[in-house]
CSV table of C-alpha atoms in Angstrom, one decimal:
chain,number,residue,atom,x,y,z
R,1,MET,CA,80.5,29.6,25.0
R,2,ALA,CA,83.9,28.7,26.4
R,3,GLU,CA,84.8,25.1,27.1
R,4,ALA,CA,85.5,24.2,30.7
R,5,GLY,CA,89.0,23.3,31.4
R,6,PHE,CA,90.2,19.8,31.9
R,7,LYS,CA,88.4,18.3,34.9
R,8,PRO,CA,88.8,14.6,35.8
R,9,ALA,CA,85.4,12.9,35.8
R,10,GLY,CA,86.7,9.4,36.3
R,11,PHE,CA,89.7,7.3,35.4
R,12,MET,CA,91.4,8.8,32.3
R,13,SER,CA,88.4,10.9,31.4
R,14,ALA,CA,87.8,14.6,30.7
R,15,GLN,CA,85.0,17.0,30.0
R,16,VAL,CA,84.0,19.0,27.0
R,17,PHE,CA,81.6,21.8,27.7
R,18,GLY,CA,81.0,20.3,31.1
R,19,LEU,CA,80.1,16.8,29.7
R,20,PRO,CA,82.2,13.7,30.4
R,21,VAL,CA,83.8,12.3,27.3
R,22,ASP,CA,86.4,9.9,26.0
R,23,ARG,CA,88.5,12.3,24.0
R,24,ASN,CA,90.5,9.6,22.2
R,25,ILE,CA,87.3,8.3,20.7
R,26,LEU,CA,85.3,11.5,20.4
R,27,PHE,CA,87.8,13.4,18.3
R,28,SER,CA,89.2,10.6,16.2
R,29,ASN,CA,88.0,9.2,12.9
R,30,HIS,CA,86.9,5.6,12.2
R,31,LYS,CA,90.5,4.5,12.2
R,32,ASN,CA,91.0,6.0,15.6
R,33,ILE,CA,93.2,8.8,14.2
R,34,TYR,CA,92.7,12.3,15.6
R,35,LYS,CA,91.2,14.7,13.0
R,36,LYS,CA,90.7,18.4,13.5
R,37,ARG,CA,87.6,18.4,11.4
R,38,VAL,CA,86.1,15.7,13.6
R,39,GLU,CA,86.8,17.7,16.7
R,40,LYS,CA,85.3,20.8,15.2
R,41,ARG,CA,82.1,18.9,14.2
R,42,GLN,CA,81.7,17.3,17.6
R,43,ARG,CA,82.2,20.5,19.5
R,44,LYS,CA,79.5,22.1,17.3
R,45,LEU,CA,77.1,19.3,18.1
R,46,PHE,CA,78.1,19.4,21.8
R,47,MET,CA,76.7,23.0,22.0
R,48,LYS,CA,73.3,21.4,21.3
R,49,ILE,CA,73.4,18.8,24.0
R,50,GLY,CA,74.2,20.9,27.1
R,51,PRO,CA,70.8,20.2,28.7
R,52,LEU,CA,71.9,16.5,28.8
R,53,LYS,CA,74.3,17.0,31.7
R,54,PRO,CA,72.0,16.3,34.7
R,55,PHE,CA,70.9,13.0,33.1
R,56,LEU,CA,74.3,11.3,32.6
R,57,ARG,CA,75.1,8.5,34.9
R,58,ARG,CA,78.1,8.0,37.1
R,59,ASN,CA,81.1,7.0,35.0
R,60,GLU,CA,79.2,7.4,31.8
R,61,GLN,CA,81.2,8.9,28.9
R,62,ILE,CA,80.1,10.3,25.6
R,63,LEU,CA,81.8,8.7,22.6
R,64,LEU,CA,80.1,10.4,19.7
R,65,VAL,CA,77.2,12.7,18.8
R,66,THR,CA,75.4,12.7,15.5
R,67,THR,CA,72.2,13.8,13.8
R,68,GLY,CA,69.3,11.9,12.3
R,69,TYR,CA,65.5,11.4,12.5
R,70,SER,CA,63.2,9.9,15.0
R,71,SER,CA,61.6,6.6,14.1
R,72,LEU,CA,58.3,7.0,12.3
R,73,SER,CA,55.4,4.6,12.0
R,74,SER,CA,54.9,3.0,8.6
R,75,LEU,CA,51.5,4.7,8.2
R,76,GLY,CA,53.1,8.1,9.0
R,77,ASN,CA,55.8,7.4,6.4
R,78,TYR,CA,53.2,6.4,3.8
R,79,LEU,CA,51.1,9.5,4.3
R,80,THR,CA,53.8,12.1,4.0
R,81,GLY,CA,57.2,10.5,3.7
R,82,PHE,CA,60.2,12.7,4.0
R,83,ALA,CA,58.2,15.9,4.2
R,84,PHE,CA,57.1,14.9,7.7
R,85,SER,CA,60.4,13.3,8.6
R,86,TYR,CA,62.0,16.7,8.4
R,87,LEU,CA,60.0,17.6,11.6
R,88,LYS,CA,61.4,14.6,13.3
R,89,ARG,CA,65.0,15.7,13.5
R,90,SER,CA,67.0,14.4,16.4
R,91,LEU,CA,70.4,14.2,18.1
R,92,PHE,CA,71.8,10.8,19.0
R,93,VAL,CA,74.4,10.6,21.7
R,94,PHE,CA,76.5,7.4,21.8
R,95,THR,CA,77.9,6.8,25.3
R,96,ASN,CA,79.7,3.8,26.8
R,97,VAL,CA,76.4,2.3,28.1
R,98,ARG,CA,73.6,3.6,25.9
R,99,ILE,CA,72.4,5.7,23.0
R,100,ILE,CA,70.6,8.8,24.2
R,101,HIS,CA,67.9,10.0,21.8
R,102,LEU,CA,67.0,13.7,21.9
R,103,PRO,CA,64.1,14.7,19.7
R,104,THR,CA,64.7,18.3,18.5
R,105,THR,CA,63.3,21.1,16.5
R,106,SER,CA,64.2,21.5,12.8
R,107,SER,CA,67.3,23.5,14.0
R,108,TYR,CA,68.3,20.8,16.5
R,109,LYS,CA,67.2,22.7,19.5
R,110,TYR,CA,66.4,20.6,22.6
R,111,LYS,CA,62.6,20.5,23.3
R,112,ASN,CA,62.5,18.8,26.8
R,113,SER,CA,62.2,15.3,25.4
R,114,LEU,CA,64.6,12.5,25.7
R,115,ALA,CA,64.8,8.7,25.5
R,116,GLN,CA,67.4,6.0,25.8
R,117,ILE,CA,68.5,2.8,24.1
R,118,VAL,CA,70.4,0.7,26.6
R,119,TYR,CA,73.0,-1.6,25.0
R,120,ALA,CA,72.3,-4.3,27.5
R,121,GLY,CA,68.8,-4.7,26.1
R,122,CYS,CA,69.8,-4.9,22.5
R,123,GLN,CA,70.3,-8.0,20.4
R,124,SER,CA,72.0,-6.0,17.7
R,125,ILE,CA,72.6,-2.5,16.5
R,126,MET,CA,73.5,-2.0,12.8
R,127,LEU,CA,73.9,0.9,10.5
R,128,LYS,CA,72.5,0.0,7.1
R,129,ARG,CA,73.4,2.8,4.7
R,130,GLY,CA,72.1,5.8,6.5
R,131,THR,CA,69.6,3.9,8.8
R,132,LEU,CA,70.4,2.9,12.3
R,133,VAL,CA,68.6,-0.4,12.9
R,134,VAL,CA,68.2,-1.4,16.6
R,135,GLN,CA,66.9,-4.9,17.4
R,136,PHE,CA,65.9,-5.4,21.0
R,137,ALA,CA,66.4,-8.8,22.6
R,138,LYS,CA,63.0,-9.1,24.1
R,139,ARG,CA,60.2,-9.8,21.5
R,140,ASN,CA,62.7,-9.1,18.7
R,141,ARG,CA,61.3,-5.6,18.4
R,142,VAL,CA,63.1,-3.4,15.8
R,143,GLU,CA,63.3,0.4,15.6
R,144,LYS,CA,64.8,2.3,12.7
R,145,PHE,CA,66.3,5.8,12.7
R,146,LYS,CA,66.9,7.2,9.3
R,147,ALA,CA,69.2,9.8,7.7
R,148,ILE,CA,72.1,9.4,10.2
R,149,ALA,CA,74.6,12.1,9.3
R,150,VAL,CA,77.1,11.0,6.6
R,151,GLN,CA,80.0,12.5,8.7
R,152,GLU,CA,79.6,10.0,11.5
R,153,ARG,CA,78.5,6.8,9.6
R,154,ARG,CA,81.9,5.1,9.3
R,155,LYS,CA,82.7,6.1,12.9
R,156,ILE,CA,79.5,4.6,14.2
R,157,ARG,CA,80.2,1.3,12.3
R,158,ALA,CA,83.7,1.3,14.0
R,159,LEU,CA,82.1,1.9,17.4
R,160,LEU,CA,79.6,-0.8,17.0
R,161,LYS,CA,82.4,-3.3,16.3
R,162,LYS,CA,84.8,-2.3,19.0
R,163,ASN,CA,83.3,-0.1,21.7
R,164,ILE,CA,79.6,-0.9,22.1
R,165,PRO,CA,79.0,-3.7,24.7
R,166,LEU,CA,75.9,-5.4,23.3
R,167,SER,CA,74.4,-8.2,25.3
R,168,GLY,CA,70.7,-8.7,25.2
R,169,THR,CA,70.9,-11.0,28.2
R,170,ARG,CA,71.1,-8.6,31.1
R,171,SER,CA,67.9,-6.7,30.5
R,172,ASN,CA,64.2,-7.2,29.9
R,173,LEU,CA,63.8,-4.0,27.9
R,174,SER,CA,61.8,-4.4,24.7
R,175,GLY,CA,62.3,-1.0,23.2
R,176,ARG,CA,63.4,2.6,23.5
R,177,ILE,CA,62.6,4.1,26.9
R,178,HIS,CA,61.4,7.7,27.3
R,179,LEU,CA,62.7,9.6,30.4
R,180,CYS,CA,61.2,12.4,32.4
R,181,PRO,CA,63.0,15.7,31.4
R,182,ARG,CA,62.8,16.8,35.0
R,183,CYS,CA,63.7,13.8,37.1
R,184,ALA,CA,64.9,11.2,34.5
R,185,HIS,CA,62.3,8.7,35.8
R,186,ARG,CA,61.2,6.1,33.3
R,187,LEU,CA,57.9,7.1,31.5
R,188,VAL,CA,55.2,4.7,30.6
R,189,ASP,CA,53.6,4.7,27.2
R,190,LYS,CA,50.2,6.5,27.1
R,191,ASN,CA,50.6,7.6,30.7
R,192,TYR,CA,51.0,11.4,30.3
R,193,GLU,CA,52.2,12.1,33.9
R,194,CYS,CA,55.5,11.2,35.5
R,195,ASP,CA,54.9,8.8,38.3
R,196,ASN,CA,57.8,10.2,40.2
R,197,CYS,CA,57.6,14.0,40.0
R,198,GLN,CA,54.1,14.4,38.5
R,199,LEU,CA,55.3,16.4,35.5
R,200,ASN,CA,52.4,16.5,33.0
R,201,PHE,CA,52.7,15.8,29.3
R,202,LYS,CA,50.5,16.6,26.3
R,203,GLY,CA,48.0,13.8,25.6
R,204,SER,CA,47.0,12.0,22.4
R,205,LEU,CA,43.3,12.4,23.0
R,206,MET,CA,43.5,16.2,23.3
R,207,ALA,CA,45.8,16.3,20.2
R,208,ALA,CA,43.3,14.3,18.2
R,209,PHE,CA,40.4,16.4,19.4
R,210,LEU,CA,42.1,19.7,18.5
R,211,ALA,CA,43.2,18.2,15.1
R,212,ILE,CA,39.6,17.5,14.3
R,213,VAL,CA,37.8,20.6,15.5
R,214,VAL,CA,40.4,23.3,14.9
R,215,PRO,CA,42.3,23.9,11.6
R,216,GLY,CA,45.9,23.0,12.3
R,217,GLY,CA,44.9,22.6,16.0
R,218,GLY,CA,46.7,19.3,16.5
R,219,TYR,CA,50.0,20.7,15.3
R,220,PHE,CA,49.7,23.9,17.3
R,221,TYR,CA,49.0,21.8,20.4
R,222,VAL,CA,52.3,19.8,20.0
R,223,GLY,CA,54.3,22.9,19.3
R,224,GLN,CA,54.7,22.6,15.5
R,225,THR,CA,53.6,26.2,14.7
R,226,LEU,CA,54.8,26.5,11.1
R,227,ILE,CA,53.2,23.3,9.8
R,228,GLY,CA,50.2,24.1,11.9
R,229,ALA,CA,49.7,27.4,10.2
R,230,LEU,CA,50.2,25.8,6.8
R,231,ALA,CA,47.7,23.0,7.6
R,232,ALA,CA,45.2,25.6,8.9
R,233,VAL,CA,45.3,27.6,5.7
R,234,LEU,CA,45.0,24.4,3.6
R,235,GLU,CA,42.1,23.1,5.7
R,236,ILE,CA,40.2,26.3,5.6
R,237,PHE,CA,40.6,26.7,1.8
R,238,LEU,CA,39.5,23.1,1.2
R,239,LEU,CA,36.6,23.4,3.5
R,240,ILE,CA,35.3,26.6,1.9
R,241,TYR,CA,35.9,25.2,-1.6
R,242,SER,CA,33.9,22.1,-0.7
R,243,VAL,CA,31.0,24.1,0.6
R,244,PHE,CA,30.9,26.1,-2.6
R,245,LEU,CA,31.0,23.0,-4.8
R,246,LEU,CA,28.2,21.3,-2.8
R,247,ARG,CA,26.1,24.5,-3.0
R,248,ASP,CA,26.5,24.7,-6.7
R,249,PHE,CA,25.7,21.0,-7.1
R,250,SER,CA,22.6,21.3,-5.0
R,251,ASN,CA,21.5,24.2,-7.1
R,252,GLN,CA,22.0,22.2,-10.2
R,253,VAL,CA,24.9,24.4,-11.4
R,254,PRO,CA,27.3,22.5,-13.6
R,255,VAL,CA,30.1,21.1,-11.4
R,256,ASN,CA,33.1,19.1,-12.4
R,257,MET,CA,32.4,15.8,-10.6
R,258,VAL,CA,36.1,15.1,-10.2
R,259,TYR,CA,36.4,18.2,-8.0
R,260,LEU,CA,33.2,17.4,-6.2
R,261,VAL,CA,34.8,14.1,-5.0
R,262,ALA,CA,38.5,15.0,-4.9
R,263,VAL,CA,38.3,18.1,-2.8
R,264,PRO,CA,36.3,16.6,0.2
R,265,VAL,CA,38.5,13.5,0.0
R,266,LEU,CA,41.6,15.7,0.2
R,267,TYR,CA,40.2,17.6,3.1
R,268,LEU,CA,39.6,14.3,5.0
R,269,TYR,CA,43.1,13.2,4.1
R,270,VAL,CA,44.6,16.4,5.6
R,271,LYS,CA,42.6,15.9,8.7
R,272,ILE,CA,43.5,12.3,9.2
R,273,THR,CA,47.1,13.0,8.6
R,274,ALA,CA,47.0,15.8,11.2
R,275,ILE,CA,45.6,13.4,13.7
R,276,ILE,CA,48.2,10.8,13.1
R,277,HIS,CA,51.1,13.3,13.2
R,278,SER,CA,50.0,15.1,16.3
R,279,ASN,CA,49.5,11.8,18.1
R,280,HIS,CA,53.0,10.7,17.0
R,281,PHE,CA,54.5,13.8,18.6
R,282,THR,CA,52.7,13.2,21.9
R,283,ALA,CA,54.3,9.8,22.0
R,284,GLU,CA,57.6,11.6,22.5
R,285,PHE,CA,56.2,13.0,25.8
R,286,ILE,CA,56.1,16.8,25.3
R,287,PRO,CA,55.7,18.6,28.7
R,288,THR,CA,52.8,20.9,29.1
R,289,GLN,CA,55.1,23.5,30.7
R,290,LYS,CA,57.9,25.1,28.8
R,291,ASP,CA,60.5,25.9,31.4
R,292,ILE,CA,61.7,22.8,33.2
R,293,THR,CA,64.5,22.6,35.7
R,294,PRO,CA,66.0,19.1,36.0
R,295,VAL,CA,66.3,17.7,39.5
R,296,LYS,CA,69.9,17.2,40.2
R,297,LYS,CA,70.8,13.7,41.3
R,298,SER,CA,72.3,13.3,44.8
């Protein structure tokens, strides 16, 4: 994919792959010195964020792109830890007005889901080791995004000190805001239809229902085919094994009591985990239709 030539998009700005950027910041290291390896890395990541173009604001410029993981509830972390976090890979686009969060597939492919963290609504943004910690001014709500790429960590710290205009006084925002992937309208939690363009999203109740009645059903519903297949095989095996154990026990055949208790408990654990995970994915607003054409702003 060839880069578009230099095209002014505002005072002293340019474009990379059709996206407005501040080249002096984008291609430099944390000491504001141009580095070829930094440019190569950023261009590689830019090829992943092409769908972002219709959603950028007037005079908005991209300063840096990095990778990491979406925030995960403490219960979700407790149940599966890093194994599930792998499915929460994301791209983070730092601009001069906000951080755009793009939940992706495990290969960093855009999946028609996006959110934003507006600097004006933040009390603080810090990078602690590899975790991006965002504290919002309203209600002191905190969100954490783990495993920020090592290559960009020092650069992010430098940006947070010099180029990110935190305020916390010009906004009533109390958290990350999800945007409609078709019209960029603000989405409301647990309302699985865009109020502006009526785009429909996958709901938590259906995800939970399918997770309960169909082996791997919750994962399949939210588009996690691989883990859905693995979960389905495990659920079916545990269910059949539990039936055989209970049958032998009822027929007074010697049965290891540890297995008699542990196998059904493990089955319930897998089911509960599937419900929690599938609901967590629906919170990222996954559209029910696959092909979405963003509405261009006038």
